[in-house]
PDB file of C-alpha atoms in Angstrom:
ATOM      1  CA  MET Y  28     -21.297 -49.467 -46.787  1.00 53.00           C
ATOM      2  CA  SER Y  29     -20.432 -50.157 -43.252  1.00 62.00           C
ATOM      3  CA  ASP Y  30     -17.167 -48.373 -43.928  1.00 61.00           C
ATOM      4  CA  ASN Y  31     -19.016 -45.433 -45.172  1.00 66.00           C
ATOM      5  CA  ILE Y  32     -21.156 -45.217 -42.164  1.00 68.00           C
ATOM      6  CA  LEU Y  33     -18.238 -45.565 -39.942  1.00 66.00           C
ATOM      7  CA  TYR Y  34     -16.458 -42.443 -41.669  1.00 64.00           C
ATOM      8  CA  VAL Y  35     -19.703 -40.305 -41.029  1.00 61.00           C
ATOM      9  CA  VAL Y  36     -20.059 -41.195 -37.311  1.00 61.00           C
ATOM     10  CA  LEU Y  37     -16.383 -40.476 -37.134  1.00 65.00           C
ATOM     11  CA  ILE Y  38     -16.637 -37.190 -38.809  1.00 69.00           C
ATOM     12  CA  ALA Y  39     -19.575 -36.508 -36.717  1.00 64.00           C
ATOM     13  CA  VAL Y  40     -17.699 -37.182 -33.643  1.00 64.00           C
ATOM     14  CA  VAL Y  41     -14.566 -35.285 -34.452  1.00 66.00           C
ATOM     15  CA  GLY Y  42     -16.891 -32.413 -35.490  1.00 64.00           C
ATOM     16  CA  LEU Y  43     -18.621 -32.521 -32.261  1.00 69.00           C
ATOM     17  CA  ILE Y  44     -15.507 -32.537 -30.242  1.00 71.00           C
ATOM     18  CA  ALA Y  45     -14.033 -29.554 -32.271  1.00 63.00           C
ATOM     19  CA  LEU Y  46     -17.392 -27.723 -31.778  1.00 66.00           C
ATOM     20  CA  THR Y  47     -17.113 -28.522 -28.102  1.00 69.00           C
ATOM     21  CA  VAL Y  48     -13.695 -27.366 -27.720  1.00 66.00           C
ATOM     22  CA  ASN Y  49     -14.493 -24.212 -29.531  1.00 66.00           C
ATOM     23  CA  PHE Y  50     -17.344 -23.667 -27.045  1.00 61.00           C
ATOM     24  CA  ILE Y  51     -15.068 -24.053 -24.214  1.00 68.00           C
ATOM     25  CA  ILE Y  52     -12.495 -21.776 -25.409  1.00 67.00           C
ATOM     26  CA  THR Y  53     -14.735 -19.227 -26.511  1.00 67.00           C
ATOM     27  CA  THR Y  54     -16.714 -19.109 -23.085  1.00 66.00           C
ATOM     28  CA  ARG Y  55     -13.227 -19.079 -21.288  1.00 69.00           C
ATOM     29  CA  GLU Y  56     -12.257 -15.943 -23.383  1.00 64.00           C
ATOM     30  CA  HIS Y  57     -15.780 -14.376 -22.530  1.00 67.00           C
ATOM     31  CA  GLN Y  58     -15.328 -15.225 -18.917  1.00 68.00           C
ATOM     32  CA  GLU Y  59     -11.774 -13.697 -18.839  1.00 75.00           C
ATOM     33  CA  ASP Y  60     -12.931 -10.823 -20.813  1.00 82.00           C
ATOM     34  CA  ALA Y  61     -15.643 -10.011 -18.229  1.00 83.00           C
ATOM     35  CA  LYS Y  62     -13.297 -10.876 -15.168  1.00 85.00           C
ATOM     36  CA  GLU Y  63     -10.859  -7.990 -16.760  1.00 89.00           C
ATOM     37  CA  LYS Y  64     -13.755  -5.504 -17.470  1.00 91.00           C
ATOM     38  CA  ARG Y  65     -15.151  -6.054 -13.848  1.00 92.00           C
ATOM     39  CA  LEU Y  66     -11.660  -5.692 -12.124  1.00 93.00           C
ATOM     40  CA  ILE Y  67     -10.877  -2.478 -14.138  1.00 93.00           C
ATOM     41  CA  TRP Y  68     -14.566  -1.151 -12.793  1.00 94.00           C
ATOM     42  CA  LEU Y  69     -13.436  -2.297  -9.253  1.00 94.00           C
ATOM     43  CA  LYS Y  70     -10.313  -0.475  -9.323  1.00 95.00           C
ATOM     44  CA  GLY Y  71     -11.815   2.838 -10.093  1.00 95.00           C
ATOM     45  CA  GLN Y  72     -14.467   2.569  -7.769  1.00 95.00           C
ATOM     46  CA  ALA Y  73     -12.332   1.405  -4.868  1.00 96.00           C
ATOM     47  CA  GLU Y  74      -9.846   3.970  -5.522  1.00 96.00           C
ATOM     48  CA  HIS Y  75     -12.241   6.699  -5.595  1.00 96.00           C
ATOM     49  CA  ILE Y  76     -14.195   5.430  -2.357  1.00 97.00           C
ATOM     50  CA  LEU Y  77     -10.828   4.920  -0.501  1.00 97.00           C
ATOM     51  CA  GLN Y  78      -9.806   8.388  -1.263  1.00 97.00           C
ATOM     52  CA  ALA Y  79     -13.067   9.486  -0.080  1.00 97.00           C
ATOM     53  CA  ILE Y  80     -12.923   7.763   3.064  1.00 97.00           C
ATOM     54  CA  SER Y  81      -9.196   9.524   3.765  1.00 96.00           C
ATOM     55  CA  VAL Y  82     -11.082  13.042   3.252  1.00 97.00           C
ATOM     56  CA  LEU Y  83     -14.006  12.118   5.386  1.00 97.00           C
ATOM     57  CA  ARG Y  84     -11.697  11.033   8.084  1.00 96.00           C
ATOM     58  CA  GLU Y  85      -9.570  13.967   7.966  1.00 96.00           C
ATOM     59  CA  ALA Y  86     -12.902  16.260   7.994  1.00 95.00           C
ATOM     60  CA  ASN Y  87     -13.822  14.309  11.022  1.00 94.00           C
ATOM     61  CA  CYS Y  88     -16.869  13.395   9.454  1.00 96.00           C
ATOM     62  CA  LYS Y  89     -19.399  11.507  11.392  1.00 96.00           C
ATOM     63  CA  PRO Y  90     -18.393   8.084  12.205  1.00 96.00           C
ATOM     64  CA  GLU Y  91     -21.648   6.006  11.088  1.00 97.00           C
ATOM     65  CA  ILE Y  92     -21.164   7.650   7.583  1.00 97.00           C
ATOM     66  CA  ILE Y  93     -17.676   6.707   7.437  1.00 97.00           C
ATOM     67  CA  ASN Y  94     -18.581   2.918   8.602  1.00 96.00           C
ATOM     68  CA  LYS Y  95     -21.227   2.547   6.295  1.00 96.00           C
ATOM     69  CA  ILE Y  96     -19.069   3.806   3.271  1.00 97.00           C
ATOM     70  CA  ASN Y  97     -16.026   1.976   4.589  1.00 96.00           C
ATOM     71  CA  GLU Y  98     -18.396  -1.653   4.844  1.00 96.00           C
ATOM     72  CA  HIS Y  99     -18.993  -0.790   1.001  1.00 96.00           C
ATOM     73  CA  ALA Y 100     -15.126  -0.546   0.121  1.00 96.00           C
ATOM     74  CA  THR Y 101     -14.452  -3.625   2.106  1.00 95.00           C
ATOM     75  CA  SER Y 102     -17.123  -5.773  -0.089  1.00 95.00           C
ATOM     76  CA  LEU Y 103     -15.307  -4.395  -3.280  1.00 95.00           C
ATOM     77  CA  LEU Y 104     -12.017  -5.382  -1.884  1.00 95.00           C
ATOM     78  CA  GLU Y 105     -13.230  -8.944  -0.967  1.00 94.00           C
ATOM     79  CA  GLU Y 106     -14.673  -9.242  -4.765  1.00 94.00           C
ATOM     80  CA  VAL Y 107     -11.049  -8.005  -6.357  1.00 94.00           C
ATOM     81  CA  ALA Y 108      -9.664 -10.787  -3.646  1.00 93.00           C
ATOM     82  CA  MET Y 109     -11.988 -13.530  -5.035  1.00 92.00           C
ATOM     83  CA  LEU Y 110     -11.332 -12.688  -8.816  1.00 91.00           C
ATOM     84  CA  ALA Y 111      -7.784 -11.887  -8.411  1.00 91.00           C
ATOM     85  CA  PRO Y 112      -6.372 -12.918  -4.867  1.00 89.00           C
ATOM     86  CA  ASP Y 113      -2.503 -12.556  -5.598  1.00 87.00           C
ATOM     87  CA  SER Y 114      -2.881  -9.849  -8.061  1.00 90.00           C
ATOM     88  CA  GLU Y 115      -0.849  -6.354  -7.767  1.00 93.00           C
ATOM     89  CA  LEU Y 116      -4.005  -4.644  -7.939  1.00 94.00           C
ATOM     90  CA  PHE Y 117      -5.388  -6.279  -4.679  1.00 94.00           C
ATOM     91  CA  HIS Y 118      -2.307  -5.652  -2.882  1.00 95.00           C
ATOM     92  CA  SER Y 119      -2.445  -2.100  -4.080  1.00 95.00           C
ATOM     93  CA  LEU Y 120      -5.792  -1.638  -2.891  1.00 95.00           C
ATOM     94  CA  SER Y 121      -5.073  -3.051   0.466  1.00 95.00           C
ATOM     95  CA  LYS Y 122      -2.391  -0.745   1.189  1.00 96.00           C
ATOM     96  CA  GLN Y 123      -4.576   2.375  -0.131  1.00 96.00           C
ATOM     97  CA  LYS Y 124      -7.013   0.938   2.274  1.00 95.00           C
ATOM     98  CA  ASP Y 125      -5.052   0.618   5.138  1.00 95.00           C
ATOM     99  CA  THR Y 126      -3.777   4.404   4.757  1.00 95.00           C
ATOM    100  CA  ALA Y 127      -7.328   5.442   4.379  1.00 96.00           C
ATOM    101  CA  ASP Y 128      -8.132   3.611   7.904  1.00 94.00           C
ATOM    102  CA  GLN Y 129      -5.278   5.442   9.703  1.00 94.00           C
ATOM    103  CA  ALA Y 130      -6.148   9.104   8.199  1.00 94.00           C
ATOM    104  CA  GLN Y 131      -6.864  11.596  11.225  1.00 93.00           C
ATOM    105  CA  PRO Y 132      -8.447  14.850  11.611  1.00 91.00           C
ATOM    106  CA  SER Y 133      -5.760  17.754  11.470  1.00 81.00           C
ATOM    107  CA  ALA Y 134      -5.949  21.581  11.842  1.00 74.00           C
ATOM    108  CA  ASN Y 135      -3.929  22.248   8.972  1.00 80.00           C
ATOM    109  CA  VAL Y 136      -4.715  19.281   6.322  1.00 84.00           C
ATOM    110  CA  PHE Y 137      -6.817  21.606   4.031  1.00 88.00           C
ATOM    111  CA  ASP Y 138      -4.500  24.433   4.069  1.00 84.00           C
ATOM    112  CA  SER Y 139      -3.563  24.559   0.677  1.00 87.00           C
ATOM    113  CA  ASP Y 140      -5.812  25.114  -2.583  1.00 88.00           C
ATOM    114  CA  LYS Y 141      -5.032  21.951  -3.960  1.00 92.00           C
ATOM    115  CA  SER Y 142      -6.118  19.861  -0.379  1.00 92.00           C
ATOM    116  CA  LEU Y 143      -9.239  21.952  -0.163  1.00 93.00           C
ATOM    117  CA  LYS Y 144     -10.284  21.068  -3.869  1.00 94.00           C
ATOM    118  CA  ARG Y 145      -9.548  17.374  -3.291  1.00 94.00           C
ATOM    119  CA  ALA Y 146     -11.754  17.599  -0.064  1.00 95.00           C
ATOM    120  CA  GLN Y 147     -14.531  18.973  -2.306  1.00 95.00           C
ATOM    121  CA  ILE Y 148     -14.294  16.846  -4.846  1.00 96.00           C
ATOM    122  CA  TYR Y 149     -14.621  14.026  -2.400  1.00 97.00           C
ATOM    123  CA  ILE Y 150     -17.207  14.752  -0.114  1.00 97.00           C
ATOM    124  CA  ASN Y 151     -19.404  15.675  -2.955  1.00 96.00           C
ATOM    125  CA  PHE Y 152     -18.365  11.937  -4.668  1.00 97.00           C
ATOM    126  CA  SER Y 153     -19.402  10.579  -1.095  1.00 97.00           C
ATOM    127  CA  GLU Y 154     -22.880  12.818  -1.159  1.00 96.00           C
ATOM    128  CA  LYS Y 155     -23.672  10.817  -4.276  1.00 96.00           C
ATOM    129  CA  LEU Y 156     -22.367   7.426  -2.943  1.00 97.00           C
ATOM    130  CA  VAL Y 157     -24.597   7.151  -0.303  1.00 96.00           C
ATOM    131  CA  LEU Y 158     -27.584   7.504  -2.475  1.00 94.00           C
ATOM    132  CA  GLN Y 159     -25.805   4.549  -4.603  1.00 94.00           C
ATOM    133  CA  LEU Y 160     -25.866   2.951  -1.585  1.00 95.00           C
ATOM    134  CA  ALA Y 161     -29.519   3.087  -1.069  1.00 95.00           C
ATOM    135  CA  LYS Y 162     -30.408   2.106  -4.477  1.00 93.00           C
ATOM    136  CA  GLY Y 163     -28.304  -0.883  -3.718  1.00 91.00           C
ATOM    137  CA  GLY Y 164     -30.145  -1.782  -0.856  1.00 93.00           C
ATOM    138  CA  LYS Y 165     -27.411  -1.373   1.720  1.00 93.00           C
ATOM    139  CA  ILE Y 166     -29.104   1.645   3.588  1.00 94.00           C
ATOM    140  CA  THR Y 167     -32.673   2.880   3.524  1.00 95.00           C
ATOM    141  CA  LEU Y 168     -33.259   6.058   1.354  1.00 95.00           C
ATOM    142  CA  THR Y 169     -34.267   7.943   4.430  1.00 95.00           C
ATOM    143  CA  LEU Y 170     -30.812   7.263   6.033  1.00 96.00           C
ATOM    144  CA  ALA Y 171     -29.002   8.206   2.782  1.00 96.00           C
ATOM    145  CA  ARG Y 172     -30.842  11.705   2.682  1.00 95.00           C
ATOM    146  CA  SER Y 173     -29.788  12.327   6.174  1.00 96.00           C
ATOM    147  CA  TYR Y 174     -26.349  11.279   5.362  1.00 97.00           C
ATOM    148  CA  GLN Y 175     -26.061  13.513   2.184  1.00 96.00           C
ATOM    149  CA  GLN Y 176     -27.440  16.529   4.226  1.00 95.00           C
ATOM    150  CA  GLU Y 177     -24.681  16.100   6.828  1.00 96.00           C
ATOM    151  CA  LEU Y 178     -22.111  15.514   3.771  1.00 97.00           C
ATOM    152  CA  TYR Y 179     -23.356  18.789   2.373  1.00 96.00           C
ATOM    153  CA  TRP Y 180     -22.706  20.701   5.385  1.00 96.00           C
ATOM    154  CA  LEU Y 181     -19.351  19.299   6.153  1.00 96.00           C
ATOM    155  CA  ARG Y 182     -18.506  20.304   2.410  1.00 95.00           C
ATOM    156  CA  ILE Y 183     -19.418  23.991   3.336  1.00 95.00           C
ATOM    157  CA  THR Y 184     -17.721  24.038   6.544  1.00 94.00           C
ATOM    158  CA  VAL Y 185     -14.417  22.355   5.496  1.00 95.00           C
ATOM    159  CA  VAL Y 186     -14.315  25.246   3.068  1.00 94.00           C
ATOM    160  CA  ALA Y 187     -15.459  28.065   5.438  1.00 94.00           C
ATOM    161  CA  ASP Y 188     -13.055  26.665   8.476  1.00 93.00           C
ATOM    162  CA  ALA Y 189     -10.112  27.153   5.762  1.00 93.00           C
ATOM    163  CA  HIS Y 190     -11.098  30.426   4.974  1.00 93.00           C
ATOM    164  CA  ILE Y 191     -11.489  31.553   8.562  1.00 93.00           C
ATOM    165  CA  ALA Y 192      -8.064  29.756   9.429  1.00 92.00           C
ATOM    166  CA  GLN Y 193      -6.443  31.904   6.186  1.00 92.00           C
ATOM    167  CA  GLY Y 194      -8.308  34.684   7.385  1.00 93.00           C
ATOM    168  CA  GLU Y 195      -6.640  34.917  11.047  1.00 92.00           C
ATOM    169  CA  LYS Y 196      -3.342  33.730   9.705  1.00 92.00           C
ATOM    170  CA  PHE Y 197      -3.095  37.056   7.577  1.00 92.00           C
ATOM    171  CA  LEU Y 198      -4.798  39.100  10.430  1.00 91.00           C
ATOM    172  CA  ALA Y 199      -1.666  37.883  12.426  1.00 90.00           C
ATOM    173  CA  SER Y 200       0.514  39.041   9.873  1.00 91.00           C
ATOM    174  CA  GLU Y 201      -1.341  42.269   9.794  1.00 89.00           C
ATOM    175  CA  ASP Y 202      -2.470  41.795   6.044  1.00 91.00           C
ATOM    176  CA  LEU Y 203      -5.981  43.263   6.998  1.00 91.00           C
ATOM    177  CA  MET Y 204      -7.335  43.343   3.277  1.00 92.00           C
ATOM    178  CA  THR Y 205      -6.293  39.907   2.683  1.00 93.00           C
ATOM    179  CA  ALA Y 206      -7.633  38.995   5.947  1.00 93.00           C
ATOM    180  CA  VAL Y 207     -11.058  40.515   5.678  1.00 93.00           C
ATOM    181  CA  SER Y 208     -11.268  39.063   2.187  1.00 93.00           C
ATOM    182  CA  HIS Y 209     -11.177  35.497   3.460  1.00 94.00           C
ATOM    183  CA  PHE Y 210     -13.502  35.928   6.093  1.00 94.00           C
ATOM    184  CA  ARG Y 211     -15.984  37.695   3.806  1.00 94.00           C
ATOM    185  CA  HIS Y 212     -15.635  34.712   1.640  1.00 94.00           C
ATOM    186  CA  ALA Y 213     -16.377  32.294   4.448  1.00 94.00           C
ATOM    187  CA  LYS Y 214     -19.428  34.477   5.478  1.00 94.00           C
ATOM    188  CA  ALA Y 215     -20.829  34.174   1.838  1.00 94.00           C
ATOM    189  CA  LEU Y 216     -20.511  30.517   1.739  1.00 94.00           C
ATOM    190  CA  LEU Y 217     -22.420  30.099   5.131  1.00 95.00           C
ATOM    191  CA  VAL Y 218     -25.056  32.679   4.360  1.00 94.00           C
ATOM    192  CA  ARG Y 219     -25.954  30.857   0.969  1.00 93.00           C
ATOM    193  CA  ALA Y 220     -25.890  27.451   2.556  1.00 93.00           C
ATOM    194  CA  ASN Y 221     -29.076  25.743   2.857  1.00 91.00           C
ATOM    195  CA  ILE Y 222     -28.519  24.831   6.586  1.00 89.00           C
ATOM    196  CA  PRO Y 223     -30.858  25.979   9.483  1.00 91.00           C
ATOM    197  CA  GLN Y 224     -29.348  29.004  10.882  1.00 90.00           C
ATOM    198  CA  HIS Y 225     -28.601  27.657  14.362  1.00 90.00           C
ATOM    199  CA  ASN Y 226     -25.945  25.398  12.653  1.00 90.00           C
ATOM    200  CA  LYS Y 227     -24.627  28.249  10.883  1.00 90.00           C
ATOM    201  CA  LYS Y 228     -24.305  30.652  14.149  1.00 93.00           C
ATOM    202  CA  SER Y 229     -21.053  29.593  16.048  1.00 93.00           C
ATOM    203  CA  ARG Y 230     -19.132  30.282  12.459  1.00 93.00           C
ATOM    204  CA  LEU Y 231     -20.973  33.291  11.645  1.00 94.00           C
ATOM    205  CA  ASP Y 232     -20.498  34.926  14.951  1.00 94.00           C
ATOM    206  CA  ILE Y 233     -16.712  34.294  14.353  1.00 92.00           C
ATOM    207  CA  VAL Y 234     -16.695  36.010  11.069  1.00 93.00           C
ATOM    208  CA  ASN Y 235     -18.873  38.509  11.676  1.00 94.00           C
ATOM    209  CA  SER Y 236     -16.925  39.762  14.815  1.00 93.00           C
ATOM    210  CA  GLN Y 237     -13.541  39.713  12.624  1.00 93.00           C
ATOM    211  CA  ILE Y 238     -14.964  41.760   9.971  1.00 93.00           C
ATOM    212  CA  GLU Y 239     -16.334  44.200  12.495  1.00 91.00           C
ATOM    213  CA  ALA Y 240     -13.049  44.440  13.973  1.00 90.00           C
ATOM    214  CA  ILE Y 241     -10.983  45.235  10.980  1.00 89.00           C
ATOM    215  CA  GLN Y 242     -13.711  47.357   9.138  1.00 83.00           C
ATOM    216  CA  PRO Y 243     -16.111  48.520  11.586  1.00 76.00           C
ATOM    217  CA  LYS Y 244     -19.362  49.158  10.346  1.00 62.00           C
ATOM    218  CA  ARG Y 245     -20.279  52.702   9.062  1.00 53.00           C
ATOM    219  CA  ALA Y 246     -22.424  55.269  10.443  1.00 44.00           C
ATOM    220  CA  LYS Y 247     -26.069  55.270   9.748  1.00 43.00           C
ATOM    221  CA  SER Y 248     -25.709  58.534   8.128  1.00 41.00           C
ATOM    222  CA  GLN Y 249     -24.169  57.018   4.786  1.00 47.00           C
ATOM    223  CA  GLY Y 250     -27.397  55.463   3.914  1.00 46.00           C
ATOM    224  CA  THR Y 251     -29.399  52.421   3.743  1.00 45.00           C
ATOM    225  CA  LEU Y 252     -27.545  51.012   0.638  1.00 42.00           C
ATOM    226  CA  ALA Y 253     -24.346  50.804   2.203  1.00 44.00           C
ATOM    227  CA  ASP Y 254     -25.736  49.479   5.302  1.00 49.00           C
ATOM    228  CA  SER Y 255     -27.365  46.641   3.421  1.00 48.00           C
ATOM    229  CA  LEU Y 256     -23.986  45.805   1.784  1.00 44.00           C
ATOM    230  CA  ASP Y 257     -22.412  45.568   5.059  1.00 49.00           C
ATOM    231  CA  ARG Y 258     -25.171  43.242   6.667  1.00 50.00           C
ATOM    232  CA  PHE Y 259     -24.634  40.942   3.630  1.00 48.00           C
ATOM    233  CA  LEU Y 260     -21.094  41.213   3.507  1.00 50.00           C
TER     234      LEU Y 260
END
């Protein structure tokens, strides 16, 4: 009888040990899976944010906006360092951050369609990011709205300035039709921008004077419709 009890106890102990080991293994697998998923998310977020920081520096964005976004990027890298300190991911993101921190404004940085499109994408991304920072309690909603407006205007001016620069380039080479096309595109962007008029004035003065120099306004005798079109374009 005592032997039977001993066997039952031994079986129970072995079963308990097996369950414990299985629980530990399963828990570790879940933890590793969660860690891997978190690292994948961190990689995607950090890479996009670091690209955005590079663009914002190149576009001469206000330093306080860059600093807030940079603080967020640093916190993501710190989490990567905690989860995978010696990983290739951490070293890669660290190098990318160094590159982003060294980016500088340049007159010709957005002189191609590809670079201009990149700027638009990442400035737009930054507009959404500042609202996410507000939701996470890292900045106030009021400050986020202010930053969002600044970034919106930056996105407009980056594109408008690129067209102005291209217009001046084609004007110098006496390709007047292409030049005026760029100036008109810049003007249309500025006119449609939901920004106070005084913020637009200096750039609008430039494009209006260039358009007027290339294509002087028609005489009033041509009619009100032509005059209206000239004023708009």
